[in-house]
JSON list of C-alpha atoms in Angstrom, two decimals:
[
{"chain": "A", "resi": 129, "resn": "UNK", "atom": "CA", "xyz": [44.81, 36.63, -4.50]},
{"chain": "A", "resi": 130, "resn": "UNK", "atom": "CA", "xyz": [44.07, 38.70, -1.42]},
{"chain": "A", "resi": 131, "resn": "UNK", "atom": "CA", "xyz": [41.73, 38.27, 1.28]},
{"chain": "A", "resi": 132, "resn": "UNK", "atom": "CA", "xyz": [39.46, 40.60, -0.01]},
{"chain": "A", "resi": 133, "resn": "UNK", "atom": "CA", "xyz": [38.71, 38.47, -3.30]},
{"chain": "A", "resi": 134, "resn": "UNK", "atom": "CA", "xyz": [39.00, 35.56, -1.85]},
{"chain": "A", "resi": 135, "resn": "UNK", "atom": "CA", "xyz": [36.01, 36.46, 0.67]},
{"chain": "A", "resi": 136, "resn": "UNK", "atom": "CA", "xyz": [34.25, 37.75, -2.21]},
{"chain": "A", "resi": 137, "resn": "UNK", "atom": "CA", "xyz": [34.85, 34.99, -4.32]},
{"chain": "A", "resi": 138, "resn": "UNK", "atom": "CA", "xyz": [33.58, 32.44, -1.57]},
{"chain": "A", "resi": 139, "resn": "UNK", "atom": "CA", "xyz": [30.42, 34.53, -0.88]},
{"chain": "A", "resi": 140, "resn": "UNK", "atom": "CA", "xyz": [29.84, 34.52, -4.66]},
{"chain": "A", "resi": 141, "resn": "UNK", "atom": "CA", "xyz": [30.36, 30.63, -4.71]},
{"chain": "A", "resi": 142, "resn": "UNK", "atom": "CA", "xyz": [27.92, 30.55, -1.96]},
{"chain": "A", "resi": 143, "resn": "UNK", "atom": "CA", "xyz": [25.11, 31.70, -3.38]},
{"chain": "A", "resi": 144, "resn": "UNK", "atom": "CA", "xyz": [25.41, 28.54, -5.45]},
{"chain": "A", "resi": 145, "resn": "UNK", "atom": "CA", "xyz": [23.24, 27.19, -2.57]},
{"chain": "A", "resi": 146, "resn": "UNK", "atom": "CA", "xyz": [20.42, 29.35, -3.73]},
{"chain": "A", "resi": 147, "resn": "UNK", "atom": "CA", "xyz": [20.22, 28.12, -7.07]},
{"chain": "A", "resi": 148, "resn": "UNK", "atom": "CA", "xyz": [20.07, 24.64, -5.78]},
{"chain": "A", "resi": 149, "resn": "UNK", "atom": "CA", "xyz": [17.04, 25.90, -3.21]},
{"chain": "A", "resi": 150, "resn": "UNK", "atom": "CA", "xyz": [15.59, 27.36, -6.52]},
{"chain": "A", "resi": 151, "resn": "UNK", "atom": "CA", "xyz": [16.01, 23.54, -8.04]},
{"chain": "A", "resi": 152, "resn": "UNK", "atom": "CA", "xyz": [14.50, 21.80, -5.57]},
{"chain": "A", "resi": 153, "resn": "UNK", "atom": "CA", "xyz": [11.41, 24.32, -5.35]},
{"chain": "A", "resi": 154, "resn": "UNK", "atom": "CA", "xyz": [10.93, 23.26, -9.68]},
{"chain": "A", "resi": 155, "resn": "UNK", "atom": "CA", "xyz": [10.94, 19.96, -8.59]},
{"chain": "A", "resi": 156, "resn": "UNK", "atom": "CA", "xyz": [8.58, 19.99, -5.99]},
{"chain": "A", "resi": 157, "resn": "UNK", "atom": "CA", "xyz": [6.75, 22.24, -8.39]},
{"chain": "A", "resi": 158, "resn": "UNK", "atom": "CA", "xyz": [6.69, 19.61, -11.04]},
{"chain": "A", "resi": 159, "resn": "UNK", "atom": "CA", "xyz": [5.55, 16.62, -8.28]},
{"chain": "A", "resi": 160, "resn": "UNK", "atom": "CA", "xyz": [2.66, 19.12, -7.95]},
{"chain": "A", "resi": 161, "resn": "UNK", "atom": "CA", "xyz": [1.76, 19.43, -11.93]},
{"chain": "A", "resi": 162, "resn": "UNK", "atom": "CA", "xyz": [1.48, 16.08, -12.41]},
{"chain": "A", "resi": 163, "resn": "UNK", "atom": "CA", "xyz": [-0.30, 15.58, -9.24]},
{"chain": "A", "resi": 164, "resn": "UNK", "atom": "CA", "xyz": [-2.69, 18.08, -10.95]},
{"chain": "A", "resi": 165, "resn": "UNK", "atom": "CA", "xyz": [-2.36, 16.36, -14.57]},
{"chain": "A", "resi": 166, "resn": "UNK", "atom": "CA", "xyz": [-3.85, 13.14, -12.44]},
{"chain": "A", "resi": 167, "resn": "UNK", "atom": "CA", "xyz": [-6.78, 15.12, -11.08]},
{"chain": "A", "resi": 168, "resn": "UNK", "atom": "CA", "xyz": [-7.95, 16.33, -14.42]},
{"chain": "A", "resi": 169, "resn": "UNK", "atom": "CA", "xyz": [-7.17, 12.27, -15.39]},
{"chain": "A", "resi": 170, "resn": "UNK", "atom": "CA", "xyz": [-9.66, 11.75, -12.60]},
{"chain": "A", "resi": 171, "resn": "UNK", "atom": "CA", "xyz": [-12.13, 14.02, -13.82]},
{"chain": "A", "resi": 172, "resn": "UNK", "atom": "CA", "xyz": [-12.07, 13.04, -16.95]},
{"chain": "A", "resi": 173, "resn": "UNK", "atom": "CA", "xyz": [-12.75, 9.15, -16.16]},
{"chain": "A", "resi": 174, "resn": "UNK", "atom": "CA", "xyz": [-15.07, 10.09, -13.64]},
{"chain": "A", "resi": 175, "resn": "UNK", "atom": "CA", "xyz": [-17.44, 12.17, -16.01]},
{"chain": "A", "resi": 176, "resn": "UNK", "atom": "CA", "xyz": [-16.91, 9.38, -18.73]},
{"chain": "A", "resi": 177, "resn": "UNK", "atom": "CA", "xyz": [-18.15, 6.80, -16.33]},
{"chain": "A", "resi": 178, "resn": "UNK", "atom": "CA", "xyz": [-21.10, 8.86, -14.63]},
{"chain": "A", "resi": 179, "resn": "UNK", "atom": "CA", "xyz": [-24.37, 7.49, -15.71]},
{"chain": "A", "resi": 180, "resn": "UNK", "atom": "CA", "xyz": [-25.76, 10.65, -18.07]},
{"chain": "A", "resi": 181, "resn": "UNK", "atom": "CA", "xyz": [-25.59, 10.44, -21.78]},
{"chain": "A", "resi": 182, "resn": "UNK", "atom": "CA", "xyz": [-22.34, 8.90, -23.80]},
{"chain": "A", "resi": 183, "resn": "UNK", "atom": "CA", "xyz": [-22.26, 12.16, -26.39]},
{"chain": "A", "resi": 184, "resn": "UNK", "atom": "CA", "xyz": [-22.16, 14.49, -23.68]},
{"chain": "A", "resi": 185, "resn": "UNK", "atom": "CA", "xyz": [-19.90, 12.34, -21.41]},
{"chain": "A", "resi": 186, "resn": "UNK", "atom": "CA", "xyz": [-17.02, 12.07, -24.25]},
{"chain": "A", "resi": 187, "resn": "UNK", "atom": "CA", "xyz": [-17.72, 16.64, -24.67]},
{"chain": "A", "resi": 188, "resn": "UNK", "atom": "CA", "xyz": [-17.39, 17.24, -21.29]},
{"chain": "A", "resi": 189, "resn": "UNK", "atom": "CA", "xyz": [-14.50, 14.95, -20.83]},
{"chain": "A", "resi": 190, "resn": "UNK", "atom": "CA", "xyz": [-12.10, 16.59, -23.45]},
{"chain": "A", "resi": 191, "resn": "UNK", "atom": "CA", "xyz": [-12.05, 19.75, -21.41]},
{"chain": "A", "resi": 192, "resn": "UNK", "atom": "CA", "xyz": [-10.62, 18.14, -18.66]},
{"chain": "A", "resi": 193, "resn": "UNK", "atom": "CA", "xyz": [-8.12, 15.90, -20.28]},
{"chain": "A", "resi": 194, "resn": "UNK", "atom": "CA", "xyz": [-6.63, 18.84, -22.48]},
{"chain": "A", "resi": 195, "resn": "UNK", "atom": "CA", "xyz": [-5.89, 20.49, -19.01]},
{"chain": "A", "resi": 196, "resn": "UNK", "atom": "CA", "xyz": [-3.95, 17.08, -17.72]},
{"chain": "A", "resi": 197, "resn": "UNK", "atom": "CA", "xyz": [-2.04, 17.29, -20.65]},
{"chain": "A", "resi": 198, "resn": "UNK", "atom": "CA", "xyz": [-0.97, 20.92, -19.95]},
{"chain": "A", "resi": 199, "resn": "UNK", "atom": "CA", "xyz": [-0.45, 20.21, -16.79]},
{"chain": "A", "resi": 200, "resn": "UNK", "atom": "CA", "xyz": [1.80, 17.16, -17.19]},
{"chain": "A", "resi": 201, "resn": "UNK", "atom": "CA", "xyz": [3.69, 19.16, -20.25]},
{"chain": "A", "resi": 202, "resn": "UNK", "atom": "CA", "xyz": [4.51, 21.85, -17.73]},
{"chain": "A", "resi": 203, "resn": "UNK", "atom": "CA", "xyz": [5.52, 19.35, -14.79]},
{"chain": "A", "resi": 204, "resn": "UNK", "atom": "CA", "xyz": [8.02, 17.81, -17.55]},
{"chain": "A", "resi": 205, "resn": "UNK", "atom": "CA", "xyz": [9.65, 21.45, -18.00]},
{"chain": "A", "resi": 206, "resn": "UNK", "atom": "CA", "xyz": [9.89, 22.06, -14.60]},
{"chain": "A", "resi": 207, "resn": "UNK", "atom": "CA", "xyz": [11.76, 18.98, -14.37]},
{"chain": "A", "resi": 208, "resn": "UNK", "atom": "CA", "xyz": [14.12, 19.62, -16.57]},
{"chain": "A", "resi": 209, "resn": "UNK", "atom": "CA", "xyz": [14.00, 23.26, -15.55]},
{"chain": "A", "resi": 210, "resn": "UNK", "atom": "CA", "xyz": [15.13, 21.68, -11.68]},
{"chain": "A", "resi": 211, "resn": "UNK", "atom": "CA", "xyz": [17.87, 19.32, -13.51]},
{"chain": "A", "resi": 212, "resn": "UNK", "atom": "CA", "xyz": [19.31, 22.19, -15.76]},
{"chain": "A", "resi": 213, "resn": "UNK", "atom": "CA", "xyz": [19.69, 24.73, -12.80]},
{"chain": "A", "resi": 214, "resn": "UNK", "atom": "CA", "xyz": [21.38, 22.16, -10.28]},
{"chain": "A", "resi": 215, "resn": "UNK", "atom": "CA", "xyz": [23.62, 20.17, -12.83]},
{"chain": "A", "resi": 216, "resn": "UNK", "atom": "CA", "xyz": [24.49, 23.15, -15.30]},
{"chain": "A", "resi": 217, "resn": "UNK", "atom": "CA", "xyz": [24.89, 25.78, -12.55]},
{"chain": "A", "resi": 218, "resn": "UNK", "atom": "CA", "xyz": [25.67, 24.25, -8.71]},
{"chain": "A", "resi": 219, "resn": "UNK", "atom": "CA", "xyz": [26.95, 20.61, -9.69]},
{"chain": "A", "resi": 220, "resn": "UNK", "atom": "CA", "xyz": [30.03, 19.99, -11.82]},
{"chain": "A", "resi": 221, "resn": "UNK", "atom": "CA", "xyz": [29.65, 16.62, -13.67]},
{"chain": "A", "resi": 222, "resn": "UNK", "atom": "CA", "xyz": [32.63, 13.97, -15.27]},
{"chain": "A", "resi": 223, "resn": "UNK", "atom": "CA", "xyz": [33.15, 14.77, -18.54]},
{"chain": "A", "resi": 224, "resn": "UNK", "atom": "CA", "xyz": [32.44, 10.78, -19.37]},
{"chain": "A", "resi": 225, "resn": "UNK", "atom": "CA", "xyz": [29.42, 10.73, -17.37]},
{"chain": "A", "resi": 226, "resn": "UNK", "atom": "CA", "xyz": [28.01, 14.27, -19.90]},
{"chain": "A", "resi": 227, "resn": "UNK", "atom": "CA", "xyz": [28.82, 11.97, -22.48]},
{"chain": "A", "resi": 228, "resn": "UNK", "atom": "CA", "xyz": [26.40, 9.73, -21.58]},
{"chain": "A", "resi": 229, "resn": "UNK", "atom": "CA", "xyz": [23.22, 12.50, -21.42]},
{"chain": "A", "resi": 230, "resn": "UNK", "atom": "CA", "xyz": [20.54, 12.19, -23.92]},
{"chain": "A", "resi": 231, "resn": "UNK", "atom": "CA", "xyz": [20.62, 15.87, -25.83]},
{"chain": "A", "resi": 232, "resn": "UNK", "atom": "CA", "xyz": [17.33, 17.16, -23.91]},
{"chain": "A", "resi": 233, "resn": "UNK", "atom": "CA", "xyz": [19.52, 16.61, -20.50]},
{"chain": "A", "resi": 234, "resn": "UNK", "atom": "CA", "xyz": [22.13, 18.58, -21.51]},
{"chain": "A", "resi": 235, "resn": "UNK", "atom": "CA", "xyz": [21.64, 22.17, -20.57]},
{"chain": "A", "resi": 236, "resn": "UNK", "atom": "CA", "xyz": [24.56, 24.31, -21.98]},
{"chain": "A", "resi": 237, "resn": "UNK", "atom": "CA", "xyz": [23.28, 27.93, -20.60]},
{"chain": "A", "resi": 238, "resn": "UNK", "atom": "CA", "xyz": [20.29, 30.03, -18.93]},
{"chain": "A", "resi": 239, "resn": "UNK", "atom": "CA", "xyz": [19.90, 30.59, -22.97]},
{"chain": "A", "resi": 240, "resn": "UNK", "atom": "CA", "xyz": [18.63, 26.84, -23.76]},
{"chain": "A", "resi": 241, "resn": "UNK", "atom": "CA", "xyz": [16.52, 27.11, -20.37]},
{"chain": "A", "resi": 242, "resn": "UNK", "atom": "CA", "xyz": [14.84, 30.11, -21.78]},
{"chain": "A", "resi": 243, "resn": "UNK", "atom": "CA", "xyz": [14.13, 28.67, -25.11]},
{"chain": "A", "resi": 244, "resn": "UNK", "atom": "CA", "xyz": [12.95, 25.48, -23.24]},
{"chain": "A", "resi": 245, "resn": "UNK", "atom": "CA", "xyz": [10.39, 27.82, -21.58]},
{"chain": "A", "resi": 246, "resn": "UNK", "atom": "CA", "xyz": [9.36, 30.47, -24.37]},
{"chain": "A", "resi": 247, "resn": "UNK", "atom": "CA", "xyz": [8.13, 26.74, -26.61]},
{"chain": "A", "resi": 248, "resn": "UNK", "atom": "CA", "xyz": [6.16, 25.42, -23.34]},
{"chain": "A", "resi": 249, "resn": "UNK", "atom": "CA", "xyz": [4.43, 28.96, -23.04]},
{"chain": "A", "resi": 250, "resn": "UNK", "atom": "CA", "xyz": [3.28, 28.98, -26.98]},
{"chain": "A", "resi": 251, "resn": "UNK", "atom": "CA", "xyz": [2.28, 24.86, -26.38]},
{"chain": "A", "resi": 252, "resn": "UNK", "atom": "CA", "xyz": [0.22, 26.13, -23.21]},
{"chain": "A", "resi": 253, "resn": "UNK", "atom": "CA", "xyz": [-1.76, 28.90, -24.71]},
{"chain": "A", "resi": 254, "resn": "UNK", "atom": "CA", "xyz": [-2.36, 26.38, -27.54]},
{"chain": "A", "resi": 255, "resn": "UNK", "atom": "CA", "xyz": [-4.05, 23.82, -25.28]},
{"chain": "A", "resi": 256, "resn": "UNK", "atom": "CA", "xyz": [-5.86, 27.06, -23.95]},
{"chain": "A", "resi": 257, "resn": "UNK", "atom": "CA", "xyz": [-7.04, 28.25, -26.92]},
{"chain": "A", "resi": 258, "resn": "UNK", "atom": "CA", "xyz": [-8.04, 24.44, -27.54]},
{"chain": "A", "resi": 259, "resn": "UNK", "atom": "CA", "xyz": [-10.07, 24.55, -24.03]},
{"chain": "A", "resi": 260, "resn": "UNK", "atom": "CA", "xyz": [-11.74, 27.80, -25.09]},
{"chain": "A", "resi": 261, "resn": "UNK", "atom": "CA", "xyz": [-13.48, 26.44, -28.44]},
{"chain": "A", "resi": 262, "resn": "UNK", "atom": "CA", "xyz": [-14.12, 23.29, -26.69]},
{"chain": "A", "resi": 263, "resn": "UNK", "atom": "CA", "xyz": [-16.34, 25.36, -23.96]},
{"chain": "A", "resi": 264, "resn": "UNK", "atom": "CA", "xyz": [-17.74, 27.53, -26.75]},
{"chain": "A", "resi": 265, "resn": "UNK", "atom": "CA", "xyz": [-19.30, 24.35, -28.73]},
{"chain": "A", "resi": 266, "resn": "UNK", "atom": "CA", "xyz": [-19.78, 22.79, -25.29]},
{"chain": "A", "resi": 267, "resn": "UNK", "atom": "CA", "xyz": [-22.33, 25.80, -25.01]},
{"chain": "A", "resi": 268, "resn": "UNK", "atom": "CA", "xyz": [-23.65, 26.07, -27.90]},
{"chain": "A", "resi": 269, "resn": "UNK", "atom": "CA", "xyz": [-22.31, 29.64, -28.38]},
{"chain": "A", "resi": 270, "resn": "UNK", "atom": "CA", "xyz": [-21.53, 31.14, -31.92]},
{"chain": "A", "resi": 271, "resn": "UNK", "atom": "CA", "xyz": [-17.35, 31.70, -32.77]},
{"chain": "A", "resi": 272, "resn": "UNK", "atom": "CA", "xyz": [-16.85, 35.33, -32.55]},
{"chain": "A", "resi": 273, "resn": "UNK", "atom": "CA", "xyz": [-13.74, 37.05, -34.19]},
{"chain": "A", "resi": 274, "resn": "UNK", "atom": "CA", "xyz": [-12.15, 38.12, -30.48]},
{"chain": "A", "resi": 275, "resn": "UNK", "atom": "CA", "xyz": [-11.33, 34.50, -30.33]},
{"chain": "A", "resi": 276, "resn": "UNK", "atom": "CA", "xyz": [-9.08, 35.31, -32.73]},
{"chain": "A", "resi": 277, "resn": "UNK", "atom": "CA", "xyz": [-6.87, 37.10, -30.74]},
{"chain": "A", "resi": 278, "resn": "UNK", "atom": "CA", "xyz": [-5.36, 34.81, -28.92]},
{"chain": "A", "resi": 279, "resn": "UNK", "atom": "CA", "xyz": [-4.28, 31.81, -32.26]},
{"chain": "A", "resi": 280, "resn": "UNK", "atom": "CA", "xyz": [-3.19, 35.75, -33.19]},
{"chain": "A", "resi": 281, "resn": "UNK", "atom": "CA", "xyz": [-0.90, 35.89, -30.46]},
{"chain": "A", "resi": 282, "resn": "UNK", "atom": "CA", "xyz": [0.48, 32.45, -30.61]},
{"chain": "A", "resi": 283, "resn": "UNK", "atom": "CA", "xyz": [1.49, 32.89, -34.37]},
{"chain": "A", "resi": 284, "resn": "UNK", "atom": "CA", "xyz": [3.33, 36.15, -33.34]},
{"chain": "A", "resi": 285, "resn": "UNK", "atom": "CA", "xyz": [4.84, 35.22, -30.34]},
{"chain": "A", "resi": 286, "resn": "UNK", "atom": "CA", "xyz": [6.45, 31.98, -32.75]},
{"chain": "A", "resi": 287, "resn": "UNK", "atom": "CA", "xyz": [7.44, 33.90, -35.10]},
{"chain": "A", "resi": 288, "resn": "UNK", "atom": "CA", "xyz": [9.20, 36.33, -32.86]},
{"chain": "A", "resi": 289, "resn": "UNK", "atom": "CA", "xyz": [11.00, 33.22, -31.52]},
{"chain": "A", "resi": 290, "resn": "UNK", "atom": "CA", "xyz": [12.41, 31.73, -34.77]},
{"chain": "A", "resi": 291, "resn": "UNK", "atom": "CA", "xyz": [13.44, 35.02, -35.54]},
{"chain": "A", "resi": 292, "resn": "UNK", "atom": "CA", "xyz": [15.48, 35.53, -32.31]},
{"chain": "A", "resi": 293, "resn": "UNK", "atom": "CA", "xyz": [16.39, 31.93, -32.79]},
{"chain": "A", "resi": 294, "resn": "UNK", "atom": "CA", "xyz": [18.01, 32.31, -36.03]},
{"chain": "A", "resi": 295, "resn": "UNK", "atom": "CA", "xyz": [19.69, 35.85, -35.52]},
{"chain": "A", "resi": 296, "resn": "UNK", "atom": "CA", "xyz": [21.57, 34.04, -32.60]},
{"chain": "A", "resi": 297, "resn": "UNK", "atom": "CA", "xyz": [22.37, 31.27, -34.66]},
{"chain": "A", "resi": 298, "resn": "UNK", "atom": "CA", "xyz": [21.10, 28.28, -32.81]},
{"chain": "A", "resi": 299, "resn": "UNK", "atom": "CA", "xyz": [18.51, 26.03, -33.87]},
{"chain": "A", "resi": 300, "resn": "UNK", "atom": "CA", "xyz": [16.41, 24.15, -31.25]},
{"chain": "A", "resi": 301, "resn": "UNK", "atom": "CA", "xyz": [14.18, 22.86, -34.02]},
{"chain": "A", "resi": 302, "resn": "UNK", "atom": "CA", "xyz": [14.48, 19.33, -35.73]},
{"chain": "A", "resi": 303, "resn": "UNK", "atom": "CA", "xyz": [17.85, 19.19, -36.17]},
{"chain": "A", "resi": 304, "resn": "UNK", "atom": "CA", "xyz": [19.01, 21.59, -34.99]},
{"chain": "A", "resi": 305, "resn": "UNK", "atom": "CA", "xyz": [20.62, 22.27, -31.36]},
{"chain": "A", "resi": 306, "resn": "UNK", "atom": "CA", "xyz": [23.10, 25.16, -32.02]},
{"chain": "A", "resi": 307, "resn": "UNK", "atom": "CA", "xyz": [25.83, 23.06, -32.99]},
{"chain": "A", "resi": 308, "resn": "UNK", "atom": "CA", "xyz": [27.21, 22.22, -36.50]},
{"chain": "A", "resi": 309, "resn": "UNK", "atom": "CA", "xyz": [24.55, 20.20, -37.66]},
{"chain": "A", "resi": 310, "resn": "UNK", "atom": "CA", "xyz": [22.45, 22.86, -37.83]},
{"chain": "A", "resi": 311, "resn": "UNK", "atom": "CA", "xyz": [24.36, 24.65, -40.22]},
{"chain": "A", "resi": 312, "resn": "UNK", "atom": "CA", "xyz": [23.58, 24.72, -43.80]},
{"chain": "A", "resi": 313, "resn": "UNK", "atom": "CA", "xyz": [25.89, 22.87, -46.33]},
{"chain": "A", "resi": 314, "resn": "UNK", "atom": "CA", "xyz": [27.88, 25.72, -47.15]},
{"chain": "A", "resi": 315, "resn": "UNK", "atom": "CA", "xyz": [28.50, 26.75, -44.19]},
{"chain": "A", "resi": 316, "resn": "UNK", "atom": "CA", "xyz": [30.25, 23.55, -43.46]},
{"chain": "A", "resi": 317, "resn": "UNK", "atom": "CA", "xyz": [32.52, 23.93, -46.30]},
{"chain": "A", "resi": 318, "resn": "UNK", "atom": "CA", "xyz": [33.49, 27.19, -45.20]},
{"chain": "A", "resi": 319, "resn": "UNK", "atom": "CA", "xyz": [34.54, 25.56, -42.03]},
{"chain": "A", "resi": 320, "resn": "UNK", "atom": "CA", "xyz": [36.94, 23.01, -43.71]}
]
């Protein structure tokens, strides 16, 4: 190998640096969600305690509790978000000590982190679509049909997913994690 490459190659290697700057900051980020998650808990306990009416005490604390659960769901993905980018692309790991991973630790490719993220998004506008009927009974406010739009948009974007999902050929469903168990029965006797 000449000098050239080698520089090259050792520059390239380098940049593994960034990545783990890049893991750190979804770590810090996730600290920060469920920092937020506790707020909302806050809220929530605080309005249920406050000294008003019980009916509109248990309303008005649903609101905030459905945003502590988005908020801790996304602080969860960031974490594994920080653990997939520093073990699967800066650290190298013992084969015996992979072994040992639960499935959801083991991140194979920036594939699997995608798919991680493209489920949390369609979870998130769920718990926002959730928020917005809660505020619209909250306030007494008829349903309209633009509220629609966005259940609309979650079916679609799902769809789209399993669709991409099973063109590629991995399932992330029950099941399924793109390996051989997630191929159908005669599949696996085509493989024998």
């Amino acid at each position: 190998m000449t000098d050239g490459k080698r520089a090259l190659l050792n520059f390239l290697l380098g940049l593994r640096t960034v990545m783990l700057f890049g893991s750190g900051v979804a770590l810090i980020g996730s600290l920060l969600m469920f920092f937020q998650g506790g707020l909302y808990l806050y809220e929530a306990w605080h309005t249920l305690l406050a000294p008003h009416a019980e009916a509109v005490a248990e309303r008005a604390a649903t609101v905030p509790v459905l945003e502590a659960v988005d908020a801790f769901l996304f602080g969860i993905v960031l974490v594994i978000f920080g653990y997939g980018i520093a073990i699967g692309f800066v650290f190298t790991l013992p084969d015996d000590y992979v072994d040992t991973l639960p499935n959801w630790m083991r991140i194979e490719g920036v594939s699997q982190l995608k798919g991680i993220l493209s489920e949390v998004v369609i979870v998130v506008l769920i718990v926002i679509f959730a928020r917005v009927v809660v505020g619209t009974v909250d306030s007494g406010k008829p349903f309209e049909w633009s509220m629609l739009v966005l259940p609309a948009s979650i079916l679609m974007i799902a769809i789209a997913l399993r669709m991409i999902e099973l063109a590629g050929g991995k399932g992330h469903g029950p099941g399924g994690n793109g390996s051989a168990e997630a191929a159908s029965p005669t599949d696996k006797r085509d493989q024998h």
